[in-house]
Short mmCIF file of C-alpha atoms and ligand atoms in Angstrom, two decimals:
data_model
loop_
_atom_site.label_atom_id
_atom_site.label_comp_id
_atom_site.label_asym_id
_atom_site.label_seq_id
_atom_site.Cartn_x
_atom_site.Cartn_y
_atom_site.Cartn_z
CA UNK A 1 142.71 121.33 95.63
CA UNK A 2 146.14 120.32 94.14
CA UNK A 3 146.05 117.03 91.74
CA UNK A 4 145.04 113.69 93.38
CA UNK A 5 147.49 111.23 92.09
CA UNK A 6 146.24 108.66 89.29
CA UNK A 7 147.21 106.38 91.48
CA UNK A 8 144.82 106.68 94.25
CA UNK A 9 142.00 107.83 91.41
CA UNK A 10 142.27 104.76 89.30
CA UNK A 11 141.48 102.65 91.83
CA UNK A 12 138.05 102.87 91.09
CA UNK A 13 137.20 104.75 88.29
CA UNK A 14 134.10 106.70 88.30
CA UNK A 15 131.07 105.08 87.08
CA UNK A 16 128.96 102.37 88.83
CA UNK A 17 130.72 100.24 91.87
CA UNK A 18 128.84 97.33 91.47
CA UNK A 19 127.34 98.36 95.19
CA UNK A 20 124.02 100.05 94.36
CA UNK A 21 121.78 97.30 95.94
CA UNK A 22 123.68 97.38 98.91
CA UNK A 23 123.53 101.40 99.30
CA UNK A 24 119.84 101.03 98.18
CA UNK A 25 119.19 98.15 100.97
CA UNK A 26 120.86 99.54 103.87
CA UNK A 27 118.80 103.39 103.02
CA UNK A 28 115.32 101.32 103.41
CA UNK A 29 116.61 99.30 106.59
CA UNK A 30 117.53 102.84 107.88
CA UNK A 31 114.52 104.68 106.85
CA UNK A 32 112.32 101.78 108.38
CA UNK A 33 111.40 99.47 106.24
CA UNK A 34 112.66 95.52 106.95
CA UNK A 35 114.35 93.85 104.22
CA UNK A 36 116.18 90.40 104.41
CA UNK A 37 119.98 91.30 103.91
CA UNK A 38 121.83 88.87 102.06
CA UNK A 39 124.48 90.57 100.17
CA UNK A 40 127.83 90.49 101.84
CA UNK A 41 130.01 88.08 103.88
CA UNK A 42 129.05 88.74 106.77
CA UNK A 43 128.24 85.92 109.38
CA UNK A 44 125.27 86.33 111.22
CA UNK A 45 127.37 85.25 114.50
CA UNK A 46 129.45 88.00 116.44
CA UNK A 47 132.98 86.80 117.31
CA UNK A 48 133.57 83.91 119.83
CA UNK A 49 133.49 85.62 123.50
CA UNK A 50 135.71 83.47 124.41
CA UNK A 51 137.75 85.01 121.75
CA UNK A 52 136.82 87.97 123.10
CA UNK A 53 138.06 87.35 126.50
CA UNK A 54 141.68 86.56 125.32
CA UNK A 55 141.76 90.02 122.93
CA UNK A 56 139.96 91.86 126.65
CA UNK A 57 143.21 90.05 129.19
CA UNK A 58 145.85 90.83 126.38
CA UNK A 59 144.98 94.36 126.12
CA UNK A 60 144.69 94.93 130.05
CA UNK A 61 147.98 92.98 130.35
CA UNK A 62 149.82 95.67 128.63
CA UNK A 63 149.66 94.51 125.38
CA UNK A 64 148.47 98.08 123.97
CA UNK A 65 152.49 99.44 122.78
CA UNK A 66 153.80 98.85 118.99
CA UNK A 67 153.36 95.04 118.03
CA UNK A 68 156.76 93.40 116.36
CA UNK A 69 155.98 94.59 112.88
CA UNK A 70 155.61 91.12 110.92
CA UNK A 71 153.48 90.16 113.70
CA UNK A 72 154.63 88.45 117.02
CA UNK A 73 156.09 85.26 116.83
CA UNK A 74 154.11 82.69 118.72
CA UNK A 75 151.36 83.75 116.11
CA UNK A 76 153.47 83.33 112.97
CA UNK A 77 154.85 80.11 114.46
CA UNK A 78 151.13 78.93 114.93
CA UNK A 79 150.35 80.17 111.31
CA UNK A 80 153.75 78.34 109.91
CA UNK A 81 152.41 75.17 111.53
CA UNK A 82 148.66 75.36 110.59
CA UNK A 83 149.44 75.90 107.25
CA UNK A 84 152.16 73.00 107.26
CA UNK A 85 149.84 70.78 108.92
CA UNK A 86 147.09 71.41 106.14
CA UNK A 87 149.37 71.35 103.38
CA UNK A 88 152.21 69.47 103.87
CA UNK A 89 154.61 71.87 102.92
CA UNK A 90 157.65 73.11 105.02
CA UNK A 91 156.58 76.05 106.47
CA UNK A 92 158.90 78.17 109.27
CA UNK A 93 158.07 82.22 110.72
CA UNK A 94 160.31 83.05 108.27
CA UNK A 95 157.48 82.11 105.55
CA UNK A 96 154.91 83.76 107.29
CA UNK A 97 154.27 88.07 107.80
CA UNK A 98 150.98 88.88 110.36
CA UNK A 99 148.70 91.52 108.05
CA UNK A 100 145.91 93.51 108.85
CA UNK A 101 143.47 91.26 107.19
CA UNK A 102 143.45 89.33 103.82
CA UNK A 103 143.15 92.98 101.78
CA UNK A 104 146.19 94.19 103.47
CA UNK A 105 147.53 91.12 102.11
CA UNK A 106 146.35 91.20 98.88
CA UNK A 107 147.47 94.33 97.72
CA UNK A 108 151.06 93.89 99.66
CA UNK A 109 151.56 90.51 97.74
CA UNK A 110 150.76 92.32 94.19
CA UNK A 111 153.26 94.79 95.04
CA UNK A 112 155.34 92.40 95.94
CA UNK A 113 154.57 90.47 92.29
CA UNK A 114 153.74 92.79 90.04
CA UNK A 115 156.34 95.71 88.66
CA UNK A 116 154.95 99.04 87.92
CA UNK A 117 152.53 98.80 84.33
CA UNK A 118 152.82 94.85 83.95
CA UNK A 119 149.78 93.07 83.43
CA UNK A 120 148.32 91.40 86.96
CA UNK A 121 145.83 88.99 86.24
CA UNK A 122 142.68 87.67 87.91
CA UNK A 123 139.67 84.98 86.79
CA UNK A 124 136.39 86.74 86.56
CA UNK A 125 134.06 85.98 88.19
CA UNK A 126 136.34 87.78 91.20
CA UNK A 127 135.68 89.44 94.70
CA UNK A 128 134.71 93.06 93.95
CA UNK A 129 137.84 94.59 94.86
CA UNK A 130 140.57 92.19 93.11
CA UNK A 131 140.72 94.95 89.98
CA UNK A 132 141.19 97.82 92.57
CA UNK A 133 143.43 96.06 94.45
CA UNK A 134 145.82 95.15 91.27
CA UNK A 135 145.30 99.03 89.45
CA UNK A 136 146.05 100.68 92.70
CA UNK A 137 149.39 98.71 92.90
CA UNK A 138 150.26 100.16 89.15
CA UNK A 139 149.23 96.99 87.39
CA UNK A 140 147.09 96.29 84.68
CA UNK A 141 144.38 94.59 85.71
CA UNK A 142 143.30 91.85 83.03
CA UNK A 143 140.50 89.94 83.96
CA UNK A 144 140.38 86.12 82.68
CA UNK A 145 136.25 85.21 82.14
CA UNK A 146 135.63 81.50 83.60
CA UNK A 147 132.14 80.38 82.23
CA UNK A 148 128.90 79.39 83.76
CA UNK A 149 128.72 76.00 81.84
CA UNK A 150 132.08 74.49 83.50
CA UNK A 151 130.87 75.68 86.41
CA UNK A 152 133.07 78.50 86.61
CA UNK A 153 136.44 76.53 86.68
CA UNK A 154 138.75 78.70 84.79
CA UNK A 155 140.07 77.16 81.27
CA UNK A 156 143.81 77.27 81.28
CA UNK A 157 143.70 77.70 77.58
CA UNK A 158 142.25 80.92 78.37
CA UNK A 159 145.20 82.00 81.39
CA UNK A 160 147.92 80.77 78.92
CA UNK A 161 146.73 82.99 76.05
CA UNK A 162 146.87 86.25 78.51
CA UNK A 163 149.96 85.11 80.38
CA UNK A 164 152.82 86.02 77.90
CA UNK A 165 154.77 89.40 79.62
CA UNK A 166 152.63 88.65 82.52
CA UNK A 167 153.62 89.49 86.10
CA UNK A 168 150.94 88.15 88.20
CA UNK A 169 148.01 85.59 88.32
CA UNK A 170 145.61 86.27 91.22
CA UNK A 171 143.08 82.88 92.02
CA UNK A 172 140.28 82.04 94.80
CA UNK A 173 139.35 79.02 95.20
CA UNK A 174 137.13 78.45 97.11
CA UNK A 175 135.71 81.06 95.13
CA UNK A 176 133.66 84.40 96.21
CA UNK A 177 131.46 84.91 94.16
CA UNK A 178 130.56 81.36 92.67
CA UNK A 179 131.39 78.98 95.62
CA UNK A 180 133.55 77.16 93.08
CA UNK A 181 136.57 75.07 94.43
CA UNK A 182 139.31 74.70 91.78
CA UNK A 183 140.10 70.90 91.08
CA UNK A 184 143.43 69.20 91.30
CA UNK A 185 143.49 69.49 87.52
CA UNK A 186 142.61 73.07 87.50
CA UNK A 187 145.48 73.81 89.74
CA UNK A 188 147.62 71.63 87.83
CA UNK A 189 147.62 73.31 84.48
CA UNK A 190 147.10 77.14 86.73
CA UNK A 191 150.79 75.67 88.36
CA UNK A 192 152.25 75.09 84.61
CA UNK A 193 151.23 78.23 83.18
CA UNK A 194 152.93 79.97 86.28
CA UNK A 195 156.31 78.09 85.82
CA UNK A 196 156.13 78.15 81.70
CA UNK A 197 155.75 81.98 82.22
CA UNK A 198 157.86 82.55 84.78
CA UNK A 199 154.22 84.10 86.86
CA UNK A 200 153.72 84.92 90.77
CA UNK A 201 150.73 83.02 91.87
CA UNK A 202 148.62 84.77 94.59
CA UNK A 203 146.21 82.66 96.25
CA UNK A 204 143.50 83.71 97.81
CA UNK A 205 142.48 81.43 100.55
CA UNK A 206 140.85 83.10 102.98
CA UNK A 207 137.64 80.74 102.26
CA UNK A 208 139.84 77.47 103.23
CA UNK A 209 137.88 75.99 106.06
CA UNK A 210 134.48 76.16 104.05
CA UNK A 211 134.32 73.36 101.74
CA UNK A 212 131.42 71.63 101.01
CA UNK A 213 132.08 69.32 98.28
CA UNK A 214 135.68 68.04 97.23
CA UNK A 215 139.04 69.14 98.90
CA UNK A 216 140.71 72.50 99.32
CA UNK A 217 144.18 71.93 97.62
CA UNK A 218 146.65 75.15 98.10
CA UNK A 219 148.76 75.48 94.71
CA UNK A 220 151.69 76.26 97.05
CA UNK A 221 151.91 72.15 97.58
CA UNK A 222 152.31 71.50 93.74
CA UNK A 223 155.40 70.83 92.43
CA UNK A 224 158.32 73.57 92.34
CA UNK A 225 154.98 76.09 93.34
CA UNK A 226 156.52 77.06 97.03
CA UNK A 227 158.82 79.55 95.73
CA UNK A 228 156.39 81.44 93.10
CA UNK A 229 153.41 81.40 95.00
CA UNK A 230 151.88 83.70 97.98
CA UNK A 231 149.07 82.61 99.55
CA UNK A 232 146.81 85.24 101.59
CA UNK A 233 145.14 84.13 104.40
CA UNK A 234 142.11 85.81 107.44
CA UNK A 235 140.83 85.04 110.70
CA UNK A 236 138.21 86.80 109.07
CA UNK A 237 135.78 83.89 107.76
CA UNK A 238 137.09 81.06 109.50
CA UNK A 239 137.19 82.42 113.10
CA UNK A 240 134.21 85.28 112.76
CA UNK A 241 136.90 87.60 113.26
CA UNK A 242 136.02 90.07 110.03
CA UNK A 243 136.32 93.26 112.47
CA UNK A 244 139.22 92.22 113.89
CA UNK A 245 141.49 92.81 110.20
CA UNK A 246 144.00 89.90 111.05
CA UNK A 247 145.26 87.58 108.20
CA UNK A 248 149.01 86.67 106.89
CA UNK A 249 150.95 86.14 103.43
CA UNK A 250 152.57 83.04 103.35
CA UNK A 251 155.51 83.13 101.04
CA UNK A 252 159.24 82.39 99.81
CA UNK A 253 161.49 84.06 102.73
CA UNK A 254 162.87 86.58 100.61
CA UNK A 255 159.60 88.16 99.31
CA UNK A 256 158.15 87.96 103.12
CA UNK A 257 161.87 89.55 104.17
CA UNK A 258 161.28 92.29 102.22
CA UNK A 259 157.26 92.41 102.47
CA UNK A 260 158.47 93.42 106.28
CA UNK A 261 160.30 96.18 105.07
CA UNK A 262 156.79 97.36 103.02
CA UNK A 263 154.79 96.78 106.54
CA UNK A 264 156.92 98.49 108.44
CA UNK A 265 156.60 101.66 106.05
CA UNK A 266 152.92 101.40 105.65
CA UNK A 267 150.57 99.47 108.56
CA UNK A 268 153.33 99.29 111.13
CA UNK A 269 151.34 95.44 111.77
CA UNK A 270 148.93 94.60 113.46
CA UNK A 271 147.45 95.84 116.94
CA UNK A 272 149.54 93.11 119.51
CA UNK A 273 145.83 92.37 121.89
CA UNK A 274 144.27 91.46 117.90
CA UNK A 275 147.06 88.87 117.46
CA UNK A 276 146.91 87.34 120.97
CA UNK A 277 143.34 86.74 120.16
CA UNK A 278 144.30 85.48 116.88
CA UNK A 279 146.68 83.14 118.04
CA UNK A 280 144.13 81.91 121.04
CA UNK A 281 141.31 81.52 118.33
CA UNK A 282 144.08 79.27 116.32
CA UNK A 283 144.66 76.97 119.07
CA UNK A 284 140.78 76.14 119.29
CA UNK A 285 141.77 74.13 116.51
CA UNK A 286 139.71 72.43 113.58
CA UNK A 287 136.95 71.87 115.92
CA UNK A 288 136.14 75.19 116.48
CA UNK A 289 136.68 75.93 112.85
CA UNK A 290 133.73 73.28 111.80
CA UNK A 291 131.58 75.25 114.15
CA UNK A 292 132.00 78.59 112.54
CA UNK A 293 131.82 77.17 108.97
CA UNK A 294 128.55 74.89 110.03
CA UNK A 295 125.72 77.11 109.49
CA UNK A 296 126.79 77.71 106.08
CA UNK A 297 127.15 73.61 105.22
CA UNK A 298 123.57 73.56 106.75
CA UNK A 299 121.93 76.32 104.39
CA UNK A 300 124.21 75.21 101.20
CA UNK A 301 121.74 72.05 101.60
CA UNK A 302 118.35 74.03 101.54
CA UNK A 303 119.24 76.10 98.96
CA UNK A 304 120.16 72.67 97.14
CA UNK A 305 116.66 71.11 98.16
CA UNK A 306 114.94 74.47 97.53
CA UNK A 307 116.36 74.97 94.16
CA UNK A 308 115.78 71.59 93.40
CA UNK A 309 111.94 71.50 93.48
CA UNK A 310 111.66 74.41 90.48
CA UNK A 311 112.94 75.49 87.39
CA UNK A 312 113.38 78.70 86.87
CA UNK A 313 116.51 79.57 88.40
CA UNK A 314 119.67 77.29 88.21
CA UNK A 315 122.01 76.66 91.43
CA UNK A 316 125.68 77.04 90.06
CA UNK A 317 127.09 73.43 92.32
CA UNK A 318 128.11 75.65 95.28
CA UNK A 319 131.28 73.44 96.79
CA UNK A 320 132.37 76.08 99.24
CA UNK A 321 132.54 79.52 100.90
CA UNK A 322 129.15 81.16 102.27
CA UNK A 323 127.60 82.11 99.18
CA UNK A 324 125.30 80.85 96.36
CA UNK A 325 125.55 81.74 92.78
CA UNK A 326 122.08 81.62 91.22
CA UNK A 327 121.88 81.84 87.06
CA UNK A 328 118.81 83.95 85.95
CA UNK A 329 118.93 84.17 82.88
CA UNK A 330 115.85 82.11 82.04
CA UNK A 331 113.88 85.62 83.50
CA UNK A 332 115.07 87.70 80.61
CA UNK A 333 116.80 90.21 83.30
CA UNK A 334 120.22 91.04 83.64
CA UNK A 335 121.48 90.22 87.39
CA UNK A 336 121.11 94.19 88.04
CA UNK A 337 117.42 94.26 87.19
CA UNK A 338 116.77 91.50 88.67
CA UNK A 339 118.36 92.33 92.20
CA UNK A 340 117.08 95.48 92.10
CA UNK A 341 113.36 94.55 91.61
CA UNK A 342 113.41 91.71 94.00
CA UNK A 343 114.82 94.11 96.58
CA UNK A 344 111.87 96.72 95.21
CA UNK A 345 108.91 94.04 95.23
CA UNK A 346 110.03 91.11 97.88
CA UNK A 347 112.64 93.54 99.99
CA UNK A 348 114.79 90.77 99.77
CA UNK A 349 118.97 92.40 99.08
CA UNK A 350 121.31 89.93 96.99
CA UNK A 351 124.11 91.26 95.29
CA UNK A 352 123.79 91.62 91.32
CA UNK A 353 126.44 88.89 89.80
CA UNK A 354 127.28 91.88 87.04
CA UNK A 355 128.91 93.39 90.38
CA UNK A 356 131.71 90.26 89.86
CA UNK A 357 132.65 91.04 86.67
CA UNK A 358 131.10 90.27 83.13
CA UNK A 359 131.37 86.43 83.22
CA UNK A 360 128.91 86.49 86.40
CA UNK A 361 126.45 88.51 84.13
CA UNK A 362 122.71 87.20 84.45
CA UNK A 363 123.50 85.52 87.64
CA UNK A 364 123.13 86.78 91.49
CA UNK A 365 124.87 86.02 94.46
CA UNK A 366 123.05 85.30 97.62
CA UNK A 367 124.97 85.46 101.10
CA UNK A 368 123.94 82.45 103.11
CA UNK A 369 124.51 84.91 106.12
CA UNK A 370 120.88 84.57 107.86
CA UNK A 371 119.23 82.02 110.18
CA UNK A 372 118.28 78.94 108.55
CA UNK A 373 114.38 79.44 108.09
CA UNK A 374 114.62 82.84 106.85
CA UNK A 375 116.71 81.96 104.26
CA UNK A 376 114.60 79.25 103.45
CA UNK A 377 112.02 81.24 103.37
CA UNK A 378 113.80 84.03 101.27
CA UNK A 379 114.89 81.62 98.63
CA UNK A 380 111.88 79.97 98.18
CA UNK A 381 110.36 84.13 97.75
CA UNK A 382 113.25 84.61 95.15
CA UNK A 383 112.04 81.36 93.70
CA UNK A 384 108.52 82.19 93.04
CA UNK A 385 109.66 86.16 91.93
CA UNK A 386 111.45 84.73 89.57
CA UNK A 387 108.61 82.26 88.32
CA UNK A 388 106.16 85.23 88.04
CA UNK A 389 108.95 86.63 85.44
CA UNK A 390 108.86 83.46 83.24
CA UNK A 391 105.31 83.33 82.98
N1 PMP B 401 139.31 87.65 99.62
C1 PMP B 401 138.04 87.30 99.42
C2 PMP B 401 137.72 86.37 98.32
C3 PMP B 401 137.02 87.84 100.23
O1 PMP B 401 135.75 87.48 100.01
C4 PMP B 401 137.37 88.75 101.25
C5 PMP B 401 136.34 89.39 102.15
N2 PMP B 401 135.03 89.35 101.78
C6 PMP B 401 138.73 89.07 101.42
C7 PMP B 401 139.67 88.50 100.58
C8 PMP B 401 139.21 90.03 102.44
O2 PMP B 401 138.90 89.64 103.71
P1 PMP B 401 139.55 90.27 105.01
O3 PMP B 401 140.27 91.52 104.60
O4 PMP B 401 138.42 90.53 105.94
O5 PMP B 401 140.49 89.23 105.51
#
């Protein structure tokens, strides 16, 4: 076999993925044995049917040829005005390109930001494949390390002192892993050091309509940010659509203008019966929204009261998204021993926080992604593992 280009090799180097407990999980649920799955972001709802039914009379209506490659317009003109609507900002089509999911988006918009070999960063703790995503574009990925004590809200001390010759900065709020949503002053100083440094913002917002605590601000609504900053966004989390790989880049006209020209010489958009559903599971409006994002306010409050009535293991304050960040350290394990020997004694999965980068070491993440009495249940197990361990 010929060479495989660096670029396609780098994107993960070899060496451990961060996925073990996953792989290891899924081969004892296929060889037989049950174990309570809460690793990824996965909702434990299928997509609406009535969802469904719109994507099922789009396709038989003849909706099966080439899509309009940005995606068609009655679903970027629904995008434009969601997005206006929860922002405030002046948003037309022309702001908005239709992507096969929030990935797709993600690594179009660091292409888009970040020139061959410039530095693209990201705040650690990060969703697994943000360093991937910014080495397979040709950046270098430098990872900023927010801390467990401020509750994971990056230091802008910290982005300033990396941002000199900087392309890119890459943020989620609210944040997979942690749960964290970034506070008006957090995005205030993130929005300086982007100007000061002349930096593309990406936000990631694909966890927008799952706040718990506080507000979701975009950084695209601060001052002068509109024309530096592009925000990725999926049907994925807040409609149940994850299968479906339907999300947008909202942007300055001229980077979506020529983000087109990228789509049209690499996805060729997005299948035209998956945006017809898109657009109908738009219209269902907020409502609908709060219904999808519900089961995850609901268990966010056990694993509050659960955590509450021990000591052992320390809830990181969990203000959004559909995960819990759990520090411990206390134990004496790292977050990869620790996963691995609950799944190996309590066959309970959770996804080592060492998996998120180094600042999420000693912590684990726990998908809230099961009915609500099993994950009671499997907390208050993880609870009591963990106690045995302190003894
Ligand atoms: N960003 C974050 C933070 C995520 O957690 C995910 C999915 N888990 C994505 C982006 C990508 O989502 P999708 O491609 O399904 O839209």
């Amino acid at each position: 076999m010929p060479v495989l280009s660096p670029r396609l090799t780098n994107i993960t180097p070899s060496g451990s993925d961060g996925w073990e407990v996953f792989t290891r999980a899924r081969q004892m649920i296929a060889g037989g044995t049950p174990v309570t799955e809460l690793t990824i972001g996965e909702h434990d709802i299928r997509t609406d049917a009535s969802i469904l039914g719109a994507m099922d009379k789009a396709a038989r209506g003849g909706h099966t040829g080439y899509a309009m490659v940005p995606g068609i317009l009655a679903l970027r003109t629904e995008v434009a005005r969601r997005v206006e609507e929860r922002t405030g900002v002046e948003t037309t089509v022309e702001n908005v390109l239709i992507t096969p999911g929030g990935q797709a988006a993600l690594f179009a918009s660091h292409l888009a930001a970040c020139p061959e070999g410039h530095k693209a960063l990201f705040i650690d703790p990060y969703y697994a494949t943000y360093p991937g995503t910014l080495r397979g574009i040709g950046g270098i990925a430098t990872p900023i390390q927010a801390h467990a004590e401020d509750g994971f809200q990056p230091r802008i001390e910290d982005i300033e002192a990396e941002a000199e010759g900087a392309a890119s900065l890459l943020i989620n709020s609210p944040n997979n892993p942690t749960g964290v949503v970034y506070t008006r002053e957090t995005l205030e100083g993130i929005a300086e050091v982007c100007k000061r440094h002349d930096l593309w913002l990406v936000s990631d917002e694909v966890y927008d309509t799952q706040v718990w605590e506080g507000e979701h601000i975009s950084p695209r609504a601060l001052p002068d940010m509109a024309e530096r900053t592009l925000v990725v966004g999926s049907m994925s989390k807040s409609h149940a659509m994850t299968g479906s790989r339907v999300g947008w880049i909202v942007g300055p006209k001229e980077a979506i203008a020529h983000l087109m020209n990228l789509a049209t010489h690499t996805t060729y958009g997005v299948a035209g019966f998956i945006q017809d559903a898109a657009l109908f599971a738009l219209r269902q409006g907020p409502a609908f929204e709060r219904k999808i994002a519900a089961p995850f306010e609901r268990r966010r409050a056990i694993a509050v009261d659960i955590l509450k009535q021990q000591n052992h293991v320390r809830l990181i304050p969990a203000d959004g998204a559909m995960y819990v960040m759990l520090d411990i350290r206390e134990t004496g394990l790292t977050g990869e021993e620790f996963a691995n020997r609950l799944l190996d004694d309590e066959h309970i999965a959770v996804m080592p926080g060492e998996s998120f980068g180094q600042a999420a070491a000693g912590h684990i993440r726990v998908a809230m992604t099961i009915d609500d009495e099993a994950y009671g249940d499997a907390l208050r197990r993880l609870c009591a593992f963990a106690a045995t361990l302190c003894e």
